[in-house]
Coordinates of C-alpha atoms in Angstrom, one line a residue:
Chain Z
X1 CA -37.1 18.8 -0.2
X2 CA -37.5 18.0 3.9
X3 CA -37.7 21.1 6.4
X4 CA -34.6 20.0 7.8
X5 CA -32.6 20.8 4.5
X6 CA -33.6 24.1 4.2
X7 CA -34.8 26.2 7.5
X8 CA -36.8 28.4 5.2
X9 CA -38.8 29.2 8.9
X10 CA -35.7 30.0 10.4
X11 CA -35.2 32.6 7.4
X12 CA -38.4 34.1 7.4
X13 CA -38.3 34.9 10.9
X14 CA -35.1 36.4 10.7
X15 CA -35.8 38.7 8.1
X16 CA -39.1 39.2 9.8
X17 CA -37.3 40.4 13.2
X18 CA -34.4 42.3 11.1
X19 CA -37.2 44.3 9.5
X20 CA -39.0 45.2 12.7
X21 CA -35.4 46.1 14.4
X22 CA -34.4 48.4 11.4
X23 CA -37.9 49.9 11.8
X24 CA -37.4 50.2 15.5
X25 CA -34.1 52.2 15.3
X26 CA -34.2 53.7 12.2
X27 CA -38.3 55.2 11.7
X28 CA -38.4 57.7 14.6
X29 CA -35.3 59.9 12.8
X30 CA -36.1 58.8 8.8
X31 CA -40.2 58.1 8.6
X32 CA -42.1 59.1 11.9
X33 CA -45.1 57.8 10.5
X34 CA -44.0 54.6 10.1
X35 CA -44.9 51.9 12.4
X36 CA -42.3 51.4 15.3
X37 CA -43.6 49.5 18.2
X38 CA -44.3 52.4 20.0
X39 CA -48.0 51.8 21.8
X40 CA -49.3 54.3 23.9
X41 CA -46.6 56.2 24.3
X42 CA -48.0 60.1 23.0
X43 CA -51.2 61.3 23.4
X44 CA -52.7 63.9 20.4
X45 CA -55.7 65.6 21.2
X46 CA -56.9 66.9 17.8
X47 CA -59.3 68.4 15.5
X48 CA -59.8 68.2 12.2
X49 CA -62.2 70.5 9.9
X50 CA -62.3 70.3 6.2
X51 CA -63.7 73.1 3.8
X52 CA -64.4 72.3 0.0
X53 CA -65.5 75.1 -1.8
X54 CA -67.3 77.8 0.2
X55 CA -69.0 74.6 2.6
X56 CA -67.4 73.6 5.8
X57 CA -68.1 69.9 6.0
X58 CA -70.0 68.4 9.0
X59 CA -68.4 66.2 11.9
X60 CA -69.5 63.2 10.1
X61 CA -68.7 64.0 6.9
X62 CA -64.9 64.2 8.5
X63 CA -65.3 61.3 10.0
X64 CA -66.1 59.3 6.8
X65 CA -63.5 60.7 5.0
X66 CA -60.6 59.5 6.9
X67 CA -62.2 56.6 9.1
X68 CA -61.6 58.9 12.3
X69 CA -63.7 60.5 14.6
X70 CA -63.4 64.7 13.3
X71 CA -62.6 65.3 17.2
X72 CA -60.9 63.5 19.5
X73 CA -57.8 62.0 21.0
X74 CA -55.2 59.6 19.1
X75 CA -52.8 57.6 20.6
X76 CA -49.9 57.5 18.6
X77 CA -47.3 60.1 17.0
X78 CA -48.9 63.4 15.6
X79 CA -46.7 62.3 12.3
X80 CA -49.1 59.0 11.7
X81 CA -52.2 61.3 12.4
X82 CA -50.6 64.1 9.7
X83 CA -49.6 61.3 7.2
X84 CA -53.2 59.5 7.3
X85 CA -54.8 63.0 6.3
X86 CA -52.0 64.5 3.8
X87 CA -52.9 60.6 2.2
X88 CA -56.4 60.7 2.0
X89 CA -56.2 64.2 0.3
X90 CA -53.9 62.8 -2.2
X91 CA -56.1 59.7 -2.8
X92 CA -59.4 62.4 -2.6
X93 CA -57.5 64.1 -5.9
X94 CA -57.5 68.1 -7.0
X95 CA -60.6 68.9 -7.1
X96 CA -63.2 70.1 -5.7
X97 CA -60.5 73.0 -4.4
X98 CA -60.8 72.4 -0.2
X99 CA -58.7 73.5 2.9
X100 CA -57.9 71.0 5.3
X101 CA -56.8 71.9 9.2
X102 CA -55.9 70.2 11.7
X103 CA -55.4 71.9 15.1
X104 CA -53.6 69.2 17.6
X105 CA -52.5 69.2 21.2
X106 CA -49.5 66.9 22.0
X107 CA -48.9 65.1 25.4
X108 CA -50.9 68.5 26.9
X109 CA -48.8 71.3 25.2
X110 CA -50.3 74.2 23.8
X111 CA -52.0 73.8 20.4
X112 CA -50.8 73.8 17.1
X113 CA -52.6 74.4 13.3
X114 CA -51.3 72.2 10.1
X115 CA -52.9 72.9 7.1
X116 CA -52.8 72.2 3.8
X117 CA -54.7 73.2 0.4
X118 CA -55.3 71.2 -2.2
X119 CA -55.1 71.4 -4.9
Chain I
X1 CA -54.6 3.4 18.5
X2 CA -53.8 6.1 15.5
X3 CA -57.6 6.5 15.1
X4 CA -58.3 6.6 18.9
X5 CA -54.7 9.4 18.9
X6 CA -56.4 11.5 15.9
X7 CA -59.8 11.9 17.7
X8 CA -58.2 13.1 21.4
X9 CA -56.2 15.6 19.1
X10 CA -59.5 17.1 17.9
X11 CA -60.1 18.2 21.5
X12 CA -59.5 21.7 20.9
X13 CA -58.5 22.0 24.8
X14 CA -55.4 19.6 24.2
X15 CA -52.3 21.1 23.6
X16 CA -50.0 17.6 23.1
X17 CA -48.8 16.1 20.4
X18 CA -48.4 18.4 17.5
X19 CA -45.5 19.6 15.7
X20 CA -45.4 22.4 18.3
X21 CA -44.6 22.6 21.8
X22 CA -47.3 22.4 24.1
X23 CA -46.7 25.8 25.6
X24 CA -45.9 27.1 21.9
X25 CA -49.6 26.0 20.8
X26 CA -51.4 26.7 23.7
X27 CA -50.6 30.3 23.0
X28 CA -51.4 30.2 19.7
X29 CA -55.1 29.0 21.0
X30 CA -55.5 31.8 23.3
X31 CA -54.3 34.6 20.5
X32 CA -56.9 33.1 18.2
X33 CA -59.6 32.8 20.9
X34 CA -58.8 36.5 21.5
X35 CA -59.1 37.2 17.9
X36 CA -62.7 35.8 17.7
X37 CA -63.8 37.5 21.0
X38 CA -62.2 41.4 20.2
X39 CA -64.1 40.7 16.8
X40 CA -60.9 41.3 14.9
X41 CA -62.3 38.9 12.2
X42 CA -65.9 40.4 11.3
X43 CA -63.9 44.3 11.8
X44 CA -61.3 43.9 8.8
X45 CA -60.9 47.2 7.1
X46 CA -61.1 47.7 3.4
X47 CA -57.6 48.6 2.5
X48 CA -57.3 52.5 2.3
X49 CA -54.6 54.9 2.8
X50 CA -53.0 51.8 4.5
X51 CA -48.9 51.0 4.9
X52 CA -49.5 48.8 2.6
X53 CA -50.8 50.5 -0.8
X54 CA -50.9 47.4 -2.7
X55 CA -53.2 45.7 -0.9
X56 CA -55.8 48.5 -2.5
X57 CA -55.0 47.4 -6.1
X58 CA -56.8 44.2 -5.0
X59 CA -61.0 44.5 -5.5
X60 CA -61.9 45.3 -1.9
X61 CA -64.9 43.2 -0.9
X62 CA -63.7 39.8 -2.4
X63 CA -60.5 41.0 -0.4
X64 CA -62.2 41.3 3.0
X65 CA -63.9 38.6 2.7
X66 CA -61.3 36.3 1.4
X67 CA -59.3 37.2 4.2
X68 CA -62.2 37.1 6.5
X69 CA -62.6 33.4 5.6
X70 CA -59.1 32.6 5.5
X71 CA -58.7 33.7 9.3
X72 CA -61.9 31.9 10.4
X73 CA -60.7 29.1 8.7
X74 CA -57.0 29.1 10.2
X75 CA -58.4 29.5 13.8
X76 CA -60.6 26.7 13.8
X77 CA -58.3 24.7 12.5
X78 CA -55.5 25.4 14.8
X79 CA -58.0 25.0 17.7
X80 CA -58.6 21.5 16.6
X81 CA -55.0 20.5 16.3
X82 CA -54.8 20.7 12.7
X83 CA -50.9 21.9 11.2
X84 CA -51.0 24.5 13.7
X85 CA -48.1 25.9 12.9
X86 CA -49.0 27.0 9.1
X87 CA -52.5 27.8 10.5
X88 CA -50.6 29.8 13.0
X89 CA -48.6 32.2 10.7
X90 CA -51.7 32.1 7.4
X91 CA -54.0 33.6 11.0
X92 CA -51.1 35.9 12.4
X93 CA -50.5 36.9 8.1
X94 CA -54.1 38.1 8.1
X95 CA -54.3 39.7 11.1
X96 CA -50.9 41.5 10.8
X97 CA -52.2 42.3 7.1
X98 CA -55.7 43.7 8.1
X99 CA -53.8 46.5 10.8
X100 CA -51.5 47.2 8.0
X101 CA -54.4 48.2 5.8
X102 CA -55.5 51.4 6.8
X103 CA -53.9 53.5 8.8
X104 CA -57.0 54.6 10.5
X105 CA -57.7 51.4 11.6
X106 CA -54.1 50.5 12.4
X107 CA -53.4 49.7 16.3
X108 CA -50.5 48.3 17.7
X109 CA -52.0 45.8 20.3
X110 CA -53.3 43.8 16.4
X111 CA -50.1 43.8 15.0
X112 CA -48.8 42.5 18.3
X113 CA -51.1 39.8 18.1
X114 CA -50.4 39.0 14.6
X115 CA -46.6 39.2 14.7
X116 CA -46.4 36.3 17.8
X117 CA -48.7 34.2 15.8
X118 CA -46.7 34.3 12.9
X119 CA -43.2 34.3 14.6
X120 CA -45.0 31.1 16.2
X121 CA -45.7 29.6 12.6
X122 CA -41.8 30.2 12.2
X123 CA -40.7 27.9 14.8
X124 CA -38.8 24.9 13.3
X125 CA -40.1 21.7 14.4
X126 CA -37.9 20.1 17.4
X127 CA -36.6 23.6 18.2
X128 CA -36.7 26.4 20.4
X129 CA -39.1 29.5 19.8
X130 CA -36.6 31.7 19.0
X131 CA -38.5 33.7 16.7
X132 CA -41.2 34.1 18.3
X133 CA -39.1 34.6 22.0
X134 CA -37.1 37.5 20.0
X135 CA -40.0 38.8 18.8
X136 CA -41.8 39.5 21.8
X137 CA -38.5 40.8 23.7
X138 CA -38.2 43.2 20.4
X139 CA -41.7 44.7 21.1
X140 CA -40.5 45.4 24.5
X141 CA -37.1 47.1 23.5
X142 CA -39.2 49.2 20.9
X143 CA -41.6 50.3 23.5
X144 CA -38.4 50.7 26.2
X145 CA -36.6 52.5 23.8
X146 CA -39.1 55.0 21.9
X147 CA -39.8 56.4 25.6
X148 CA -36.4 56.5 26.3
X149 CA -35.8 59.2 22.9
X150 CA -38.8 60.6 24.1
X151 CA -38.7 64.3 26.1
X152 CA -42.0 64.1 27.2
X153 CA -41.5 60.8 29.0
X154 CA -37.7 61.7 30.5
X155 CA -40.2 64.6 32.1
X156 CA -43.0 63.1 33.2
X157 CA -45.0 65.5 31.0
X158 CA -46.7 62.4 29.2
X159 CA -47.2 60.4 31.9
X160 CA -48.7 63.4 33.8
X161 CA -51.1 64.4 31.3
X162 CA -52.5 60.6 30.4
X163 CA -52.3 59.9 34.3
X164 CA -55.1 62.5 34.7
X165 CA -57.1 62.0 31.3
X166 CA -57.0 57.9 32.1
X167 CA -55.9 56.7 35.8
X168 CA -59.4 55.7 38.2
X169 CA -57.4 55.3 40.6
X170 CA -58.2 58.2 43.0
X171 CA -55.1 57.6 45.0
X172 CA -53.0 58.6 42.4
X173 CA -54.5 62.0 42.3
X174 CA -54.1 62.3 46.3
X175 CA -50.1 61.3 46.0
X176 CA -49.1 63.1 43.2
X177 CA -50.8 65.7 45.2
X178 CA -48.4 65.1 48.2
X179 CA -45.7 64.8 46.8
X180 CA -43.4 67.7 44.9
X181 CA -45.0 68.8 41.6
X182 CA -44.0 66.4 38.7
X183 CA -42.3 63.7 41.3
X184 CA -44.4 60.8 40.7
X185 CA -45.2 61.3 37.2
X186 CA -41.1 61.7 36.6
X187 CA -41.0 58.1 39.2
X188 CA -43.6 56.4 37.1
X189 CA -42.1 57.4 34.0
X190 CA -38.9 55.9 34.6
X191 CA -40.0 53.0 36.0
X192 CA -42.0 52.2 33.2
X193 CA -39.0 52.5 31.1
X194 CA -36.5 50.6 33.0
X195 CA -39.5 47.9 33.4
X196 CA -39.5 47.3 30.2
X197 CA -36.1 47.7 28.9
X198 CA -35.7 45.3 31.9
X199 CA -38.1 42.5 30.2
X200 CA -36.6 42.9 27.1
X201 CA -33.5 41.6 28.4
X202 CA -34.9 39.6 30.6
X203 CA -36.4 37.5 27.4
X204 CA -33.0 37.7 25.7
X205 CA -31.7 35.8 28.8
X206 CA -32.8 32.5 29.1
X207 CA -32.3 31.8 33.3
X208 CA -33.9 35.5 33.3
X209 CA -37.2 34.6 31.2
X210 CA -39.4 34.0 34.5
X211 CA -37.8 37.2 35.5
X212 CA -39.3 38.8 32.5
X213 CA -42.6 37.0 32.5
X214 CA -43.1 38.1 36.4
X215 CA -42.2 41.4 35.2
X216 CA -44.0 41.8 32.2
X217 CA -47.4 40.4 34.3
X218 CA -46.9 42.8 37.3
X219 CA -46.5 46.1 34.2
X220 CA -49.7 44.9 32.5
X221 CA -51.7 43.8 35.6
X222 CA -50.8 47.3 37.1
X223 CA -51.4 49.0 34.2
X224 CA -54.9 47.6 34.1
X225 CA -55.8 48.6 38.0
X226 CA -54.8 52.2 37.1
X227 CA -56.6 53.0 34.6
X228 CA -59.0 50.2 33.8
X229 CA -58.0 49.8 30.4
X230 CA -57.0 46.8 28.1
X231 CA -55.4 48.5 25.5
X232 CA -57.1 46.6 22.6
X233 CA -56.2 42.9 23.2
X234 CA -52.7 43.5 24.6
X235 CA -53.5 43.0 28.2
X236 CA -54.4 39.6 26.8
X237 CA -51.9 39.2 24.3
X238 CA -49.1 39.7 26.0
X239 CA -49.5 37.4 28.9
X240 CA -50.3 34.6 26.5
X241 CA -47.3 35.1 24.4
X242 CA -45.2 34.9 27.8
X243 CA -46.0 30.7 27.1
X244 CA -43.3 31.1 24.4
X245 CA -40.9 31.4 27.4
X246 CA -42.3 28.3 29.4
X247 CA -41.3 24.4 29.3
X248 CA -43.1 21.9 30.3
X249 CA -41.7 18.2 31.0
X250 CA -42.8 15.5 28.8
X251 CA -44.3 13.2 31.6
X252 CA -44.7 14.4 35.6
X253 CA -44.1 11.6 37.7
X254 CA -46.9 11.6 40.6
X255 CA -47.4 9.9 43.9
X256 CA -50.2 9.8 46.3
X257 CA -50.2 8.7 49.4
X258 CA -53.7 9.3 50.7
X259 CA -55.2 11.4 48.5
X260 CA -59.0 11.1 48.0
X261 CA -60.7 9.4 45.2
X262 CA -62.4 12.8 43.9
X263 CA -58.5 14.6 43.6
X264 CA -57.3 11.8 41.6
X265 CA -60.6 11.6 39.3
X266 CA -60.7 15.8 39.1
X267 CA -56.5 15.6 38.3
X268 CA -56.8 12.8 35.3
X269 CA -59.8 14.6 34.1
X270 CA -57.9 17.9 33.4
X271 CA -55.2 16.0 32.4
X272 CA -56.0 16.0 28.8
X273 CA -52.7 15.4 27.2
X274 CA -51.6 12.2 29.8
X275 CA -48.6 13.9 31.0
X276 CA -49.7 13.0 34.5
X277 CA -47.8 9.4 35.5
X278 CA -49.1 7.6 38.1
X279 CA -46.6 5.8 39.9
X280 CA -46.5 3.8 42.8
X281 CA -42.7 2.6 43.5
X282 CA -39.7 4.7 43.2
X283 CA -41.2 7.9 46.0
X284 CA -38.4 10.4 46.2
X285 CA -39.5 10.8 49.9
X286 CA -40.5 7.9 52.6
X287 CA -42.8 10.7 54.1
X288 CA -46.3 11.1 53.1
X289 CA -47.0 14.1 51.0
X290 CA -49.1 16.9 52.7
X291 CA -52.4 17.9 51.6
X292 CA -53.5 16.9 48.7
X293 CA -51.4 14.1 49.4
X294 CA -50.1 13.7 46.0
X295 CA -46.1 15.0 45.3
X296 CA -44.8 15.2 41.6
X297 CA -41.3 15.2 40.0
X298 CA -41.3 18.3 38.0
X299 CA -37.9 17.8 36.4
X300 CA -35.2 17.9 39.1
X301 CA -37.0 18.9 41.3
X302 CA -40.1 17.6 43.8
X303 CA -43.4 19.4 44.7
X304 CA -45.6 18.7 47.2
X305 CA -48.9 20.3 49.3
X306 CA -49.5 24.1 47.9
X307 CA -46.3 24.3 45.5
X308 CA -48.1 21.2 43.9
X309 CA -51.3 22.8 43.5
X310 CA -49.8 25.8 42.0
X311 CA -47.4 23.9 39.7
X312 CA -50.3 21.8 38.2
X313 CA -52.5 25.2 38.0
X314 CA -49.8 26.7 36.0
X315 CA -48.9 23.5 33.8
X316 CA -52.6 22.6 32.7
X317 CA -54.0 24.3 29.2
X318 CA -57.3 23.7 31.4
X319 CA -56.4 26.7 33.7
X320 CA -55.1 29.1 31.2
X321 CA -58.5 28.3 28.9
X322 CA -60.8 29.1 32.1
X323 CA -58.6 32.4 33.2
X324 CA -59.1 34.0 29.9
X325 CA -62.8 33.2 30.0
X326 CA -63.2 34.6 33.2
X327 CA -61.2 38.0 32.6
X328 CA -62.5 38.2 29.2
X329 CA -66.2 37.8 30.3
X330 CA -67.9 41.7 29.2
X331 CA -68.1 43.5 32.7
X332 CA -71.2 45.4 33.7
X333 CA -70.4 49.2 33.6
X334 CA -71.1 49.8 36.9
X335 CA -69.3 46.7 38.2
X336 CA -65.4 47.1 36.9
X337 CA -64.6 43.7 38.6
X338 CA -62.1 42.7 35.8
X339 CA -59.1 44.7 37.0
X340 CA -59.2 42.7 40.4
X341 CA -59.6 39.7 39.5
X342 CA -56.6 39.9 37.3
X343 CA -54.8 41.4 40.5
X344 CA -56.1 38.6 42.7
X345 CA -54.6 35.8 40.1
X346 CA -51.8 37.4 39.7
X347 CA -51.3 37.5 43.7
X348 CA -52.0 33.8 44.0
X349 CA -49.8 32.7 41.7
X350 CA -47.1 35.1 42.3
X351 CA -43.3 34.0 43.4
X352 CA -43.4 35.7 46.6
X353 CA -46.8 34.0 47.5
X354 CA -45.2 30.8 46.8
X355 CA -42.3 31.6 49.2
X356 CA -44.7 32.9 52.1
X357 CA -46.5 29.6 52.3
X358 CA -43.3 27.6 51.8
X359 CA -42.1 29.8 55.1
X360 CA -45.4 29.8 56.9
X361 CA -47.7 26.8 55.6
X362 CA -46.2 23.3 58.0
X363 CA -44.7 20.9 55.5
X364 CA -44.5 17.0 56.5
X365 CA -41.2 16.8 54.8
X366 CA -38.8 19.7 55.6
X367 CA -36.1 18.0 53.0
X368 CA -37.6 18.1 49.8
X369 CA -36.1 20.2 47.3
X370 CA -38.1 23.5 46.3
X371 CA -38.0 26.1 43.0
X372 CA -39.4 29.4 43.7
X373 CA -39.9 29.9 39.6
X374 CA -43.0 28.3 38.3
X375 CA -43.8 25.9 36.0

């Protein structure tokens, strides 16, 4: 079959953009974690401390666990930073028992505390 | 002649001849040339707690390195001419795929990248980039629009806050100081949402696309002399996805009347795809050219002395090959020269420096017809 028959591209690309637009207008009400094209545009100061059992583990040991520094700042809604731990705890499994907390600043206002036990 | 045509197309500085536009491929080149420098290929995550959870089904180190390959692959081949397109979307399909991953990892200035390749492996042969043109004016409506939902940007409160965690400019500090609490952070705010609600349909218009492209250089370029930062690889991205938006003409028509041996040499040695046509009969003008003594047809139009220059500067692959290898080159950290020399480009080439040496810089022949857009 020749290109010109079908414009399978032409498609592709369509879908491609329809998905992106629906994402666009449609995540920051429905799925704030979701990726929207929105770069830059919040900034989440935040710290994140994890206790399993009766030991509080280190910095790094953070770090490791979800690929991000333990402190620091994160450039993008405070709902992808909550998702990416509350899915690495439910990847991690029950046990051992541990309490996760993140306290988080955003765009400067005062700070806030999420936490969540597992299991 | 078909042998001689295949080895010029291995040249990975021509842009000619391929089932793409020459603009079209050109930025493809530069996005994967910006993949290998910001290392994108060697720093593919292992798919965890990604967006997309099947990817971590797959056994993660023939994965990475699979996909490693596959994007190594699809940028050397598409630097060398070779079905750029498909190379185009299989490299933009990896990249995309890698942000999408892990969520740790994920970062919109990749996913940019990726999604203009692969809207660029969507064009349809003989077409216009209309993917890849809606794609970009999308990312600018999504950015526009997210601020414009946004409290803390309708405030200022954002902008304040990243302003002093990020700006190096100190006179920003000095006239937010001036000025009524909150002013300039509200002024920068909305300006930076009507900028680039502005692009977006600036790009949905086509006589507005250099409109958008001016636009879209001026927010970036600023961006970068306030606070030093490149965002990833979007102050390179985005600039080289603005190509989508440009059209060059098949053949330029050229005279000289005068010009020295060494122009003539230097301009068919940077003209790599032979689009340059030297002609001797047929001068739109009886007056001779000013320096460089050479005067093109660029479409309807004819360009002579500094409008020349700048038309062929912003029409040769050559050009936009050695400006990202200049503002790409690692910068000492006590000399942050990169910011300024993007400025001083950006000044050079810019509309209105166009128009001031039209008005100021004497032209031999007062009648030829002008376009303040560029090429």
């Amino acid at each position: 079959m020749s290109e010109r028959s079908f414009p399978w591209r032409s498609v592709l690309g369509s879908a491609f953009l329809a998905t992106q637009v629906a994402l666009v207008l449609v995540a920051p009400a429905l799925a704030p974690s979701l990726p929207r094209w929105a770069p830059n545009d919040t900034l989440v100061d935040y710290r994140i401390s994890v206790r399993a059992g009766s030991r509080e583990l280190s910095p790094a040991e953070v770090s490791e666990r979800y690929a991000l520094p333990a402190t620091g700042s994160f450039e993008l809604p405070k709902a992808a930073l909550l998702e990416l731990v509350r899915r690495r705890e439910e990847q991690l499994g029950p046990t051992p028992a541990r309490t996760v907390d993140v306290a988080y600043s955003v765009n400067g206002r005062p700070e806030v505390h999420w936490s969540q036990n597992a299991p | 002649m078909v042998a001689e045509r295949a080895v010029s197309l291995r040249n990975p500085f021509r842009c000619g001849g391929t089932e793409l536009p020459a603009p079209l491929l050109l930025s493809a080149k530069l996005l994967v040339l910006l993949v290998w420098r910001a290392g994108i290929g060697q720093s593919v995550p292992v798919p965890s707690n990604g967006h997309l959870p099947f990817l971590e089904l797959l056994p993660a180190a023939p994965y990475v390195l699979a996909l490693k390959a596959t994007l190594a692959v699809t940028a050397l081949a598409l630097l060398f001419n070779r079905r750029p397109r498909l190379c185009a979307l299989v490299a933009g399909a990896c990249v995309l795929g890698a942000d999408l991953s892990s969520r740790a990892y994920f970062a919109y200035n990749r996913a940019f990248l990726g999604c203009v390749l692969i809207a660029i492996g969507l064009t349809e042969a003989g077409r216009r980039p209309w993917v890849v043109r809606l794609q970009i004016a999308l990312v600018y409506f999504g950015a526009g629009f997210n601020k414009l939902t946004d409290v803390d940007w309708r405030s200022g409160r954002f902008m304040a806050v990243w302003m002093s965690r990020f700006c190096v400019q100190p006179g920003y500090a000095a006239l937010s100081g001036a000025l009524p609490d909150g002013w300039l952070s509200r002024a920068m705010s909305w300006a930076t949402i009507a900028t680039e609600l502005s692009i977006a349909v600036c790009f949905l218009v086509p006589r507005l696309h250099r409109v958008g492209i001016w636009l879209g250089l001026g927010l970036h370029t600023g961006l970068l002399v306030l606070t030093d930062r490149v965002f990833g690889v979007f102050f390179y991205a985005a600039p080289a996805s603005y190509l989508a938006f440009i059209e060059w003409p098949a053949m330029i028509p050229i005279w000289e009347s005068g010009a020295s041996e060494g122009a003539k040499s230097l301009l068919r040695r940077l003209d790599l795809d032979g689009r340059l046509e030297w002609t001797t009969s047929g001068s739109p003008s009886e007056s001779p050219p000013p320096w460089p003594f050479l005067r093109i047809r660029w479409g309807e139009r004819t360009r002579e002395g500094l409008e020349l220059v700048r038309t062929l500067l912003l029409a040769t692959p050559l050009s936009f090959f050695g400006g990202f290898a200049v503002l790409t080159i690692p910068q000492p950290a006590s000399i942050h020269f990169r910011k300024w020399i993007a400025l001083a480009i950006l000044i050079a080439l810019s509309p209105p420096t166009a128009w001031l040496a039209r008005r100021f810089v004497p032209r031999a022949n007062s009648e030829s017809e002008t376009d303040p857009s560029p090429a």
